[in-house]
Amino acid sequence: MNKVMSRKPQTRPHHRPPTRHDTRRPGTPTRSRTTTARTTTARPTDLFADRLLAVLSGQRPVHWMLRHTAGSAYDDLVRLAERTPLRTHGPRPTVHDLGWFVPRSGALEVFARIAAGAHLRALAFRLEQSEDLRWRCTAVELATPSPPPRPGRGAAAGGGEGPGS
């Protein structure tokens, strides 16, 4: 067993720090940067659908969307995300289908069908392009399933519990 003090000093080149393992030099272009430029850019509708899905399923915190929202959309998102309505106990929810409508230049109204477990949910949001050409979410809504009616309640039960009884 070699002790630390008894090891031979290792020879290394003296022209670079000991922790540097790559041979690139500053100021020289690399092939990976010049040849692999992204030719396809993701649409803002796809990006925001994925971002909203991550927040509403509990994968990301709500404040992750703070710089991507404007107006009361952040407050709406906080209210929606409190219940993590898209959280599942199986596979992660995914964007099943996506569509949009252009009401005017610089605005998109988007709907998405979200597959969350065995259920499909509807997500709608509005994107507006600001003066700095960034897209921001200005409204968000999520169609949550209504709770099933309780047996023995309401008009069908004929209970006479209303104000006219």
Coordinates of N, CA, C and O in Angstrom, one line a residue:
M1 N 0.8 -1.2 0.0 CA 0.0 0.0 0.0 C 0.9 1.2 0.0 O 1.8 1.4 0.8
N2 N 0.6 2.1 -0.9 CA 1.4 3.4 -1.0 C 0.8 4.4 -0.1 O -0.4 4.6 0.0
K3 N 1.6 5.1 0.6 CA 1.2 6.2 1.5 C 1.3 7.4 0.7 O 2.0 7.5 -0.3
V4 N 0.5 8.4 1.1 CA 0.5 9.7 0.3 C 1.9 10.3 0.3 O 2.3 10.8 -0.8
M5 N 2.6 10.3 1.3 CA 3.9 10.9 1.3 C 5.0 10.2 0.5 O 5.9 10.7 0.1
S6 N 4.8 8.9 0.3 CA 5.8 8.1 -0.4 C 5.5 8.0 -1.9 O 6.3 7.3 -2.6
R7 N 4.5 8.6 -2.4 CA 4.2 8.5 -3.9 C 5.2 9.3 -4.7 O 5.6 10.4 -4.2
K8 N 5.5 8.9 -5.8 CA 6.4 9.6 -6.7 C 5.6 10.8 -7.3 O 4.4 10.7 -7.6
P9 N 6.2 11.9 -7.5 CA 5.5 13.0 -8.1 C 5.2 12.7 -9.5 O 6.0 12.1 -10.3
Q10 N 4.0 12.9 -10.0 CA 3.6 12.6 -11.3 C 4.0 13.7 -12.3 O 3.9 14.9 -11.9
T11 N 4.4 13.3 -13.4 CA 4.8 14.3 -14.4 C 3.6 14.8 -15.1 O 2.7 14.0 -15.5
R12 N 3.5 16.1 -15.3 CA 2.4 16.6 -16.1 C 2.9 17.8 -16.9 O 3.9 18.4 -16.5
P13 N 2.2 18.1 -18.0 CA 2.6 19.3 -18.7 C 2.4 20.6 -17.9 O 1.5 20.7 -17.1
H14 N 3.3 21.5 -18.0 CA 3.3 22.7 -17.2 C 2.6 23.8 -17.8 O 2.6 24.9 -17.3
H15 N 2.0 23.6 -19.0 CA 1.3 24.7 -19.7 C -0.2 24.7 -19.4 O -0.9 25.6 -19.9
R16 N -0.7 23.9 -18.5 CA -2.1 24.0 -18.2 C -2.3 23.5 -16.7 O -1.5 22.7 -16.2
P17 N -3.4 23.9 -16.1 CA -3.7 23.5 -14.7 C -3.8 22.0 -14.6 O -4.2 21.3 -15.5
P18 N -3.6 21.5 -13.4 CA -3.6 20.0 -13.2 C -5.0 19.4 -13.4 O -5.1 18.2 -13.7
T19 N -6.1 20.2 -13.2 CA -7.4 19.6 -13.3 C -8.0 19.7 -14.7 O -9.0 19.2 -14.9
R20 N -7.3 20.3 -15.6 CA -7.9 20.5 -16.9 C -7.5 19.2 -17.8 O -6.4 18.9 -17.9
H21 N -8.6 18.6 -18.3 CA -8.4 17.4 -19.1 C -8.6 17.6 -20.6 O -8.3 16.7 -21.4
D22 N -9.2 18.7 -21.0 CA -9.5 18.9 -22.4 C -8.3 19.7 -23.0 O -7.6 20.4 -22.3
T23 N -8.1 19.5 -24.3 CA -6.9 20.1 -25.0 C -7.3 21.4 -25.7 O -6.5 21.9 -26.4
R24 N -8.6 21.8 -25.6 CA -8.9 23.0 -26.3 C -8.2 24.2 -25.8 O -8.0 24.3 -24.6
R25 N -7.9 25.2 -26.6 CA -7.3 26.4 -26.2 C -8.3 27.5 -26.3 O -9.1 27.5 -27.2
P26 N -8.2 28.5 -25.4 CA -9.1 29.6 -25.5 C -8.9 30.4 -26.8 O -7.8 30.5 -27.4
G27 N -10.0 30.8 -27.4 CA -10.0 31.6 -28.7 C -10.1 30.7 -29.9 O -10.2 31.3 -31.0
T28 N -10.0 29.4 -29.8 CA -10.1 28.6 -31.0 C -11.5 28.0 -31.1 O -12.0 27.5 -30.1
P29 N -12.1 28.1 -32.3 CA -13.4 27.6 -32.4 C -13.4 26.0 -32.4 O -12.5 25.4 -32.8
T30 N -14.5 25.5 -31.9 CA -14.6 24.0 -31.9 C -15.6 23.6 -32.9 O -16.5 24.4 -33.3
R31 N -15.5 22.4 -33.4 CA -16.4 21.9 -34.4 C -17.8 21.8 -33.9 O -18.8 22.0 -34.6
S32 N -18.0 21.4 -32.7 CA -19.3 21.1 -32.1 C -20.2 22.4 -32.1 O -21.4 22.4 -32.3
R33 N -19.6 23.5 -31.9 CA -20.3 24.8 -31.8 C -20.7 25.3 -33.2 O -21.8 25.8 -33.4
T34 N -19.9 25.0 -34.2 CA -20.2 25.6 -35.5 C -21.0 24.6 -36.4 O -21.8 25.1 -37.2
T35 N -20.9 23.3 -36.2 CA -21.6 22.4 -37.0 C -22.9 21.9 -36.5 O -23.8 21.4 -37.2
T36 N -23.2 22.1 -35.2 CA -24.4 21.6 -34.6 C -25.3 22.7 -34.2 O -26.0 22.6 -33.2
A37 N -25.4 23.7 -35.0 CA -26.3 24.8 -34.7 C -27.8 24.3 -34.8 O -28.1 23.5 -35.7
R38 N -28.6 24.7 -33.9 CA -30.0 24.3 -33.9 C -30.7 24.9 -35.1 O -30.8 26.1 -35.2
T39 N -31.2 24.1 -35.9 CA -32.0 24.6 -37.1 C -33.5 24.7 -36.8 O -34.2 25.4 -37.5
T40 N -33.9 23.9 -35.9 CA -35.3 23.9 -35.5 C -35.5 24.6 -34.2 O -34.8 24.3 -33.2
T41 N -36.5 25.4 -34.1 CA -36.8 26.1 -32.8 C -38.1 25.6 -32.4 O -39.0 25.5 -33.2
A42 N -38.3 25.4 -31.1 CA -39.6 25.0 -30.6 C -40.6 26.1 -30.6 O -40.2 27.3 -30.4
R43 N -41.8 25.8 -30.9 CA -42.8 26.8 -30.9 C -43.1 27.3 -29.5 O -43.1 26.4 -28.6
P44 N -43.5 28.5 -29.3 CA -43.8 29.0 -27.9 C -45.0 28.2 -27.3 O -45.1 28.0 -26.1
T45 N -45.9 27.7 -28.2 CA -47.1 27.0 -27.7 C -46.6 25.7 -27.0 O -47.1 25.3 -26.0
D46 N -45.7 25.0 -27.7 CA -45.2 23.8 -27.1 C -44.4 24.0 -25.8 O -44.5 23.2 -24.8
L47 N -43.6 25.0 -25.8 CA -42.8 25.3 -24.6 C -43.7 25.6 -23.4 O -43.4 25.1 -22.3
F48 N -44.6 26.5 -23.6 CA -45.5 26.9 -22.5 C -46.4 25.8 -22.1 O -46.7 25.6 -20.9
A49 N -46.8 24.9 -23.0 CA -47.7 23.8 -22.6 C -46.8 22.9 -21.7 O -47.3 22.4 -20.6
D50 N -45.6 22.6 -22.0 CA -44.7 21.8 -21.2 C -44.4 22.4 -19.9 O -44.4 21.8 -18.8
R51 N -44.2 23.8 -19.9 CA -43.9 24.5 -18.6 C -45.1 24.4 -17.7 O -44.9 24.2 -16.5
L52 N -46.3 24.7 -18.2 CA -47.4 24.7 -17.4 C -47.7 23.3 -16.9 O -48.2 23.1 -15.7
L53 N -47.5 22.3 -17.7 CA -47.7 20.9 -17.3 C -46.8 20.6 -16.1 O -47.2 19.9 -15.2
A54 N -45.6 21.0 -16.2 CA -44.6 20.7 -15.1 C -45.0 21.3 -13.8 O -44.9 20.7 -12.8
V55 N -45.5 22.5 -13.9 CA -46.0 23.2 -12.6 C -47.2 22.6 -12.1 O -47.4 22.3 -10.9
L56 N -48.2 22.4 -13.0 CA -49.5 21.8 -12.5 C -49.5 20.4 -12.1 O -50.4 19.9 -11.4
S57 N -48.4 19.7 -12.5 CA -48.3 18.3 -12.0 C -47.3 18.2 -10.8 O -47.1 17.1 -10.3
G58 N -46.8 19.3 -10.3 CA -45.9 19.3 -9.2 C -44.5 18.9 -9.5 O -43.7 18.8 -8.5
Q59 N -44.1 18.9 -10.7 CA -42.7 18.6 -11.1 C -41.8 19.8 -10.9 O -40.6 19.7 -10.7
R60 N -42.4 21.0 -11.0 CA -41.6 22.2 -10.8 C -42.4 23.1 -9.9 O -43.6 23.1 -9.8
P61 N -41.7 24.0 -9.2 CA -42.4 25.0 -8.3 C -43.1 26.1 -9.1 O -42.7 26.3 -10.3
V62 N -44.1 26.7 -8.5 CA -44.8 27.7 -9.3 C -44.0 28.9 -9.6 O -44.1 29.5 -10.7
H63 N -43.1 29.3 -8.7 CA -42.2 30.5 -9.0 C -41.3 30.3 -10.2 O -40.8 31.2 -10.7
W64 N -41.2 29.1 -10.7 CA -40.4 28.8 -12.0 C -41.1 29.5 -13.1 O -40.4 29.8 -14.1
M65 N -42.4 29.8 -13.1 CA -43.1 30.5 -14.2 C -43.2 32.0 -14.0 O -43.8 32.7 -14.8
L66 N -42.6 32.5 -12.9 CA -42.8 33.9 -12.6 C -42.4 34.9 -13.7 O -43.1 35.8 -14.1
R67 N -41.3 34.6 -14.3 CA -40.8 35.5 -15.4 C -41.4 35.3 -16.7 O -41.2 36.0 -17.7
H68 N -42.2 34.2 -16.8 CA -42.9 33.8 -18.0 C -44.4 34.2 -18.0 O -45.1 33.8 -18.9
T69 N -44.8 34.9 -17.0 CA -46.2 35.2 -16.9 C -46.4 36.7 -16.8 O -45.4 37.4 -16.4
A70 N -47.5 37.2 -17.1 CA -47.8 38.7 -17.0 C -49.2 38.9 -16.5 O -50.1 38.0 -16.7
G71 N -49.5 39.9 -15.8 CA -50.8 40.2 -15.3 C -51.2 39.3 -14.2 O -50.4 38.9 -13.4
S72 N -52.5 38.9 -14.2 CA -53.0 38.1 -13.2 C -52.8 36.6 -13.5 O -53.3 35.7 -12.7
A73 N -52.1 36.2 -14.5 CA -51.9 34.8 -14.9 C -51.1 34.1 -13.8 O -51.4 32.9 -13.5
Y74 N -50.2 34.8 -13.2 CA -49.4 34.1 -12.1 C -50.3 33.8 -10.9 O -50.2 32.7 -10.3
D75 N -51.1 34.7 -10.5 CA -52.1 34.5 -9.4 C -53.0 33.3 -9.8 O -53.3 32.5 -8.9
D76 N -53.5 33.3 -11.0 CA -54.3 32.1 -11.4 C -53.5 30.8 -11.3 O -54.1 29.8 -10.9
L77 N -52.3 30.9 -11.8 CA -51.4 29.7 -11.7 C -51.2 29.2 -10.3 O -51.2 28.0 -10.0
V78 N -50.9 30.1 -9.4 CA -50.7 29.8 -8.0 C -52.0 29.1 -7.4 O -51.9 28.1 -6.8
R79 N -53.1 29.7 -7.7 CA -54.4 29.1 -7.3 C -54.6 27.7 -7.8 O -55.0 26.8 -7.1
L80 N -54.3 27.5 -9.1 CA -54.5 26.2 -9.7 C -53.5 25.2 -9.2 O -53.8 24.0 -8.9
A81 N -52.2 25.6 -9.0 CA -51.2 24.7 -8.6 C -51.2 24.2 -7.2 O -50.6 23.2 -6.8
E82 N -52.0 24.9 -6.3 CA -52.1 24.5 -4.9 C -52.6 23.1 -4.8 O -52.1 22.4 -3.9
R83 N -53.4 22.7 -5.7 CA -54.0 21.4 -5.6 C -53.3 20.3 -6.4 O -53.7 19.2 -6.4
T84 N -52.2 20.8 -7.2 CA -51.5 19.9 -8.1 C -52.5 19.0 -8.9 O -52.5 17.8 -8.7
P85 N -53.4 19.6 -9.7 CA -54.5 18.8 -10.3 C -54.0 17.8 -11.3 O -54.8 16.9 -11.6
L86 N -52.8 17.9 -11.8 CA -52.4 16.9 -12.8 C -51.4 15.9 -12.3 O -50.8 15.2 -13.0
R87 N -51.2 15.9 -11.0 CA -50.3 14.9 -10.4 C -51.0 13.5 -10.5 O -52.1 13.3 -10.2
T88 N -50.2 12.5 -10.9 CA -50.6 11.1 -11.0 C -49.7 10.2 -10.2 O -48.6 10.6 -9.9
H89 N -50.2 9.0 -9.9 CA -49.4 8.0 -9.2 C -48.9 7.0 -10.1 O -48.5 5.9 -9.7
G90 N -48.8 7.3 -11.4 CA -48.3 6.4 -12.4 C -47.3 7.1 -13.3 O -46.5 7.9 -12.8
P91 N -47.4 7.0 -14.6 CA -46.6 7.7 -15.5 C -46.9 9.2 -15.4 O -48.0 9.6 -15.1
R92 N -45.9 10.0 -15.8 CA -46.0 11.4 -15.8 C -47.1 11.9 -16.8 O -47.2 11.3 -17.9
P93 N -47.8 12.9 -16.5 CA -48.8 13.4 -17.5 C -48.1 14.0 -18.7 O -46.9 14.5 -18.6
T94 N -48.7 13.9 -19.9 CA -48.1 14.3 -21.1 C -49.1 15.2 -21.9 O -50.3 15.1 -21.7
V95 N -48.6 16.0 -22.8 CA -49.4 16.8 -23.7 C -49.8 15.8 -24.8 O -49.0 15.3 -25.5
H96 N -51.1 15.6 -24.8 CA -51.7 14.6 -25.8 C -51.9 15.3 -27.1 O -51.6 14.8 -28.2
D97 N -52.5 16.5 -27.1 CA -52.8 17.3 -28.3 C -52.7 18.7 -28.0 O -52.9 19.2 -26.9
L98 N -52.4 19.5 -29.1 CA -52.2 20.9 -28.9 C -52.8 21.7 -30.1 O -52.6 21.3 -31.2
G99 N -53.5 22.8 -29.8 CA -54.0 23.6 -30.9 C -54.0 25.1 -30.5 O -53.9 25.4 -29.3
W100 N -54.1 26.0 -31.4 CA -54.0 27.4 -31.1 C -54.8 28.2 -32.1 O -55.1 27.7 -33.2
F101 N -55.2 29.4 -31.7 CA -55.9 30.3 -32.5 C -55.2 31.7 -32.4 O -54.7 32.0 -31.3
V102 N -55.0 32.4 -33.5 CA -54.4 33.7 -33.5 C -55.4 34.8 -33.6 O -55.9 35.1 -34.7
P103 N -55.8 35.4 -32.5 CA -56.8 36.4 -32.5 C -56.3 37.7 -33.1 O -57.1 38.5 -33.7
R104 N -55.0 38.0 -32.9 CA -54.4 39.2 -33.5 C -52.9 38.9 -33.5 O -52.4 38.0 -33.0
S105 N -52.2 39.8 -34.2 CA -50.8 39.6 -34.3 C -50.1 39.8 -32.9 O -50.4 40.7 -32.2
G106 N -49.3 38.9 -32.5 CA -48.6 38.9 -31.2 C -49.4 38.3 -30.1 O -49.1 38.5 -28.9
A107 N -50.5 37.6 -30.4 CA -51.3 36.9 -29.4 C -51.7 35.5 -29.9 O -52.0 35.3 -31.0
L108 N -51.6 34.6 -29.0 CA -52.0 33.2 -29.3 C -52.9 32.7 -28.1 O -52.7 32.9 -27.0
E109 N -54.0 32.1 -28.5 CA -54.9 31.4 -27.6 C -54.7 29.9 -27.8 O -55.0 29.4 -28.9
V110 N -54.3 29.2 -26.8 CA -53.8 27.8 -26.9 C -54.7 26.9 -26.1 O -55.1 27.2 -25.0
F111 N -55.0 25.7 -26.6 CA -55.6 24.7 -25.8 C -54.7 23.4 -25.9 O -54.1 23.2 -26.9
A112 N -54.7 22.7 -24.9 CA -54.0 21.4 -24.8 C -54.8 20.4 -24.1 O -55.5 20.6 -23.2
R113 N -54.7 19.2 -24.7 CA -55.3 18.0 -24.0 C -54.2 17.3 -23.3 O -53.2 16.9 -23.9
I114 N -54.4 17.1 -22.0 CA -53.4 16.6 -21.1 C -53.8 15.2 -20.7 O -54.8 15.0 -20.2
A115 N -52.9 14.2 -21.0 CA -53.2 12.8 -20.6 C -52.6 12.6 -19.2 O -51.3 12.7 -19.1
A116 N -53.4 12.5 -18.2 CA -52.9 12.3 -16.8 C -53.5 11.0 -16.4 O -54.7 10.9 -16.0
G117 N -52.7 10.0 -16.4 CA -53.2 8.6 -16.1 C -54.2 8.2 -17.1 O -53.9 8.2 -18.3
A118 N -55.3 7.7 -16.7 CA -56.4 7.3 -17.6 C -57.3 8.4 -18.0 O -58.3 8.2 -18.7
H119 N -57.1 9.6 -17.6 CA -58.0 10.7 -17.8 C -57.3 11.7 -18.8 O -56.1 11.9 -18.9
L120 N -58.2 12.4 -19.5 CA -57.8 13.5 -20.4 C -58.3 14.8 -19.7 O -59.5 14.8 -19.4
R121 N -57.5 15.8 -19.6 CA -57.9 17.1 -19.0 C -57.6 18.1 -20.1 O -56.8 18.0 -20.9
A122 N -58.4 19.2 -19.9 CA -58.2 20.3 -20.9 C -57.5 21.5 -20.2 O -57.8 21.9 -19.1
L123 N -56.5 22.0 -20.9 CA -55.7 23.2 -20.4 C -55.8 24.2 -21.5 O -55.6 24.0 -22.6
A124 N -56.1 25.5 -21.0 CA -56.2 26.6 -22.0 C -55.3 27.7 -21.4 O -55.3 28.0 -20.2
F125 N -54.6 28.4 -22.3 CA -53.8 29.5 -21.9 C -53.6 30.5 -23.0 O -53.8 30.1 -24.2
R126 N -53.3 31.7 -22.7 CA -53.2 32.8 -23.7 C -51.7 33.3 -23.6 O -51.2 33.5 -22.5
L127 N -51.1 33.4 -24.7 CA -49.7 33.9 -24.8 C -49.8 35.3 -25.6 O -50.5 35.4 -26.6
E128 N -49.0 36.2 -25.1 CA -48.9 37.5 -25.7 C -47.4 37.8 -25.8 O -46.6 37.6 -24.9
Q129 N -47.0 38.4 -27.0 CA -45.6 38.7 -27.2 C -45.5 40.2 -26.8 O -46.2 41.1 -27.2
S130 N -44.5 40.4 -25.9 CA -44.3 41.7 -25.3 C -43.3 42.5 -26.2 O -42.9 42.0 -27.3
E131 N -43.0 43.8 -25.8 CA -42.2 44.6 -26.7 C -40.8 44.1 -26.8 O -40.1 44.4 -27.8
D132 N -40.3 43.3 -25.8 CA -39.0 42.7 -26.0 C -39.0 41.4 -26.7 O -38.0 40.7 -26.7
L133 N -40.1 41.1 -27.4 CA -40.3 39.9 -28.3 C -40.3 38.6 -27.5 O -40.1 37.5 -28.1
R134 N -40.5 38.7 -26.2 CA -40.7 37.4 -25.4 C -42.1 37.1 -25.3 O -43.0 38.0 -25.1
W135 N -42.4 35.8 -25.3 CA -43.8 35.4 -25.1 C -44.0 35.2 -23.6 O -43.2 34.7 -22.9
R136 N -45.2 35.7 -23.2 CA -45.6 35.6 -21.8 C -47.0 35.1 -21.7 O -47.9 35.4 -22.5
C137 N -47.2 34.3 -20.7 CA -48.6 33.7 -20.5 C -49.4 34.8 -19.7 O -49.0 35.3 -18.7
T138 N -50.6 35.2 -20.3 CA -51.4 36.2 -19.6 C -52.7 35.6 -19.1 O -53.4 36.3 -18.4
A139 N -53.0 34.4 -19.3 CA -54.2 33.7 -18.8 C -54.0 32.2 -18.8 O -53.4 31.7 -19.7
V140 N -54.5 31.6 -17.8 CA -54.4 30.1 -17.8 C -55.6 29.5 -17.1 O -56.1 30.1 -16.1
E141 N -56.2 28.5 -17.7 CA -57.4 27.8 -17.1 C -57.2 26.3 -17.3 O -56.6 25.9 -18.2
L142 N -57.7 25.6 -16.3 CA -57.6 24.1 -16.4 C -59.0 23.6 -16.0 O -59.6 23.9 -15.0
A143 N -59.5 22.7 -16.9 CA -60.8 22.1 -16.7 C -60.6 20.9 -15.8 O -60.0 19.9 -16.2
T144 N -61.0 21.1 -14.6 CA -60.9 19.9 -13.6 C -62.2 19.2 -13.6 O -63.3 19.8 -13.7
P145 N -62.2 17.9 -13.4 CA -63.5 17.2 -13.3 C -64.3 17.6 -12.1 O -63.7 17.8 -11.0
S146 N -65.6 17.8 -12.3 CA -66.4 18.1 -11.2 C -66.7 16.9 -10.4 O -66.7 15.8 -10.8
P147 N -66.8 17.1 -9.1 CA -67.0 16.0 -8.2 C -68.4 15.3 -8.5 O -69.3 16.0 -8.9
P148 N -68.4 14.0 -8.3 CA -69.7 13.3 -8.6 C -70.8 13.7 -7.7 O -70.5 14.1 -6.5
P149 N -72.1 13.8 -8.1 CA -73.1 14.2 -7.2 C -73.3 13.2 -6.1 O -73.1 12.0 -6.2
R150 N -73.6 13.7 -4.9 CA -73.8 12.9 -3.7 C -75.2 12.3 -3.8 O -76.1 13.0 -4.1
P151 N -75.3 11.0 -3.5 CA -76.6 10.4 -3.5 C -77.5 11.0 -2.4 O -77.0 11.3 -1.3
G152 N -78.8 11.1 -2.7 CA -79.7 11.6 -1.7 C -79.8 13.1 -1.6 O -80.4 13.7 -0.7
R153 N -79.1 13.9 -2.4 CA -79.0 15.3 -2.4 C -79.6 15.9 -3.6 O -79.6 15.3 -4.7
G154 N -80.1 17.1 -3.6 CA -80.5 17.9 -4.7 C -81.9 17.6 -5.1 O -82.7 17.1 -4.3
A155 N -82.4 18.1 -6.2 CA -83.8 18.1 -6.7 C -84.2 16.7 -7.0 O -85.4 16.4 -6.8
A156 N -83.3 15.8 -7.4 CA -83.7 14.5 -7.7 C -84.1 13.7 -6.5 O -84.9 12.8 -6.6
A157 N -83.6 14.0 -5.3 CA -84.0 13.3 -4.1 C -85.3 13.7 -3.6 O -85.9 13.0 -2.8
G158 N -85.8 15.0 -3.9 CA -87.1 15.4 -3.5 C -87.1 15.6 -2.0 O -88.2 15.4 -1.4
G159 N -86.0 16.1 -1.4 CA -85.9 16.2 0.0 C -86.6 17.3 0.6 O -87.0 17.3 1.8
G160 N -86.9 18.4 -0.1 CA -87.6 19.6 0.4 C -86.7 20.3 1.3 O -87.2 20.9 2.3
E161 N -85.4 20.4 1.1 CA -84.5 21.1 1.9 C -84.3 22.6 1.5 O -83.6 23.3 2.2
G162 N -84.9 23.0 0.4 CA -84.7 24.3 -0.1 C -85.4 25.4 0.7 O -86.2 25.1 1.6
P163 N -85.3 26.6 0.3 CA -85.9 27.7 1.0 C -87.4 27.8 0.8 O -88.1 28.3 1.6
G164 N -87.9 27.1 -0.2 CA -89.4 27.2 -0.4 C -90.1 26.1 0.4 O -91.3 26.0 0.3
S165 N -89.4 25.3 1.2 CA -90.1 24.2 1.9 C -90.7 24.6 3.2 O -90.2 25.4 3.9

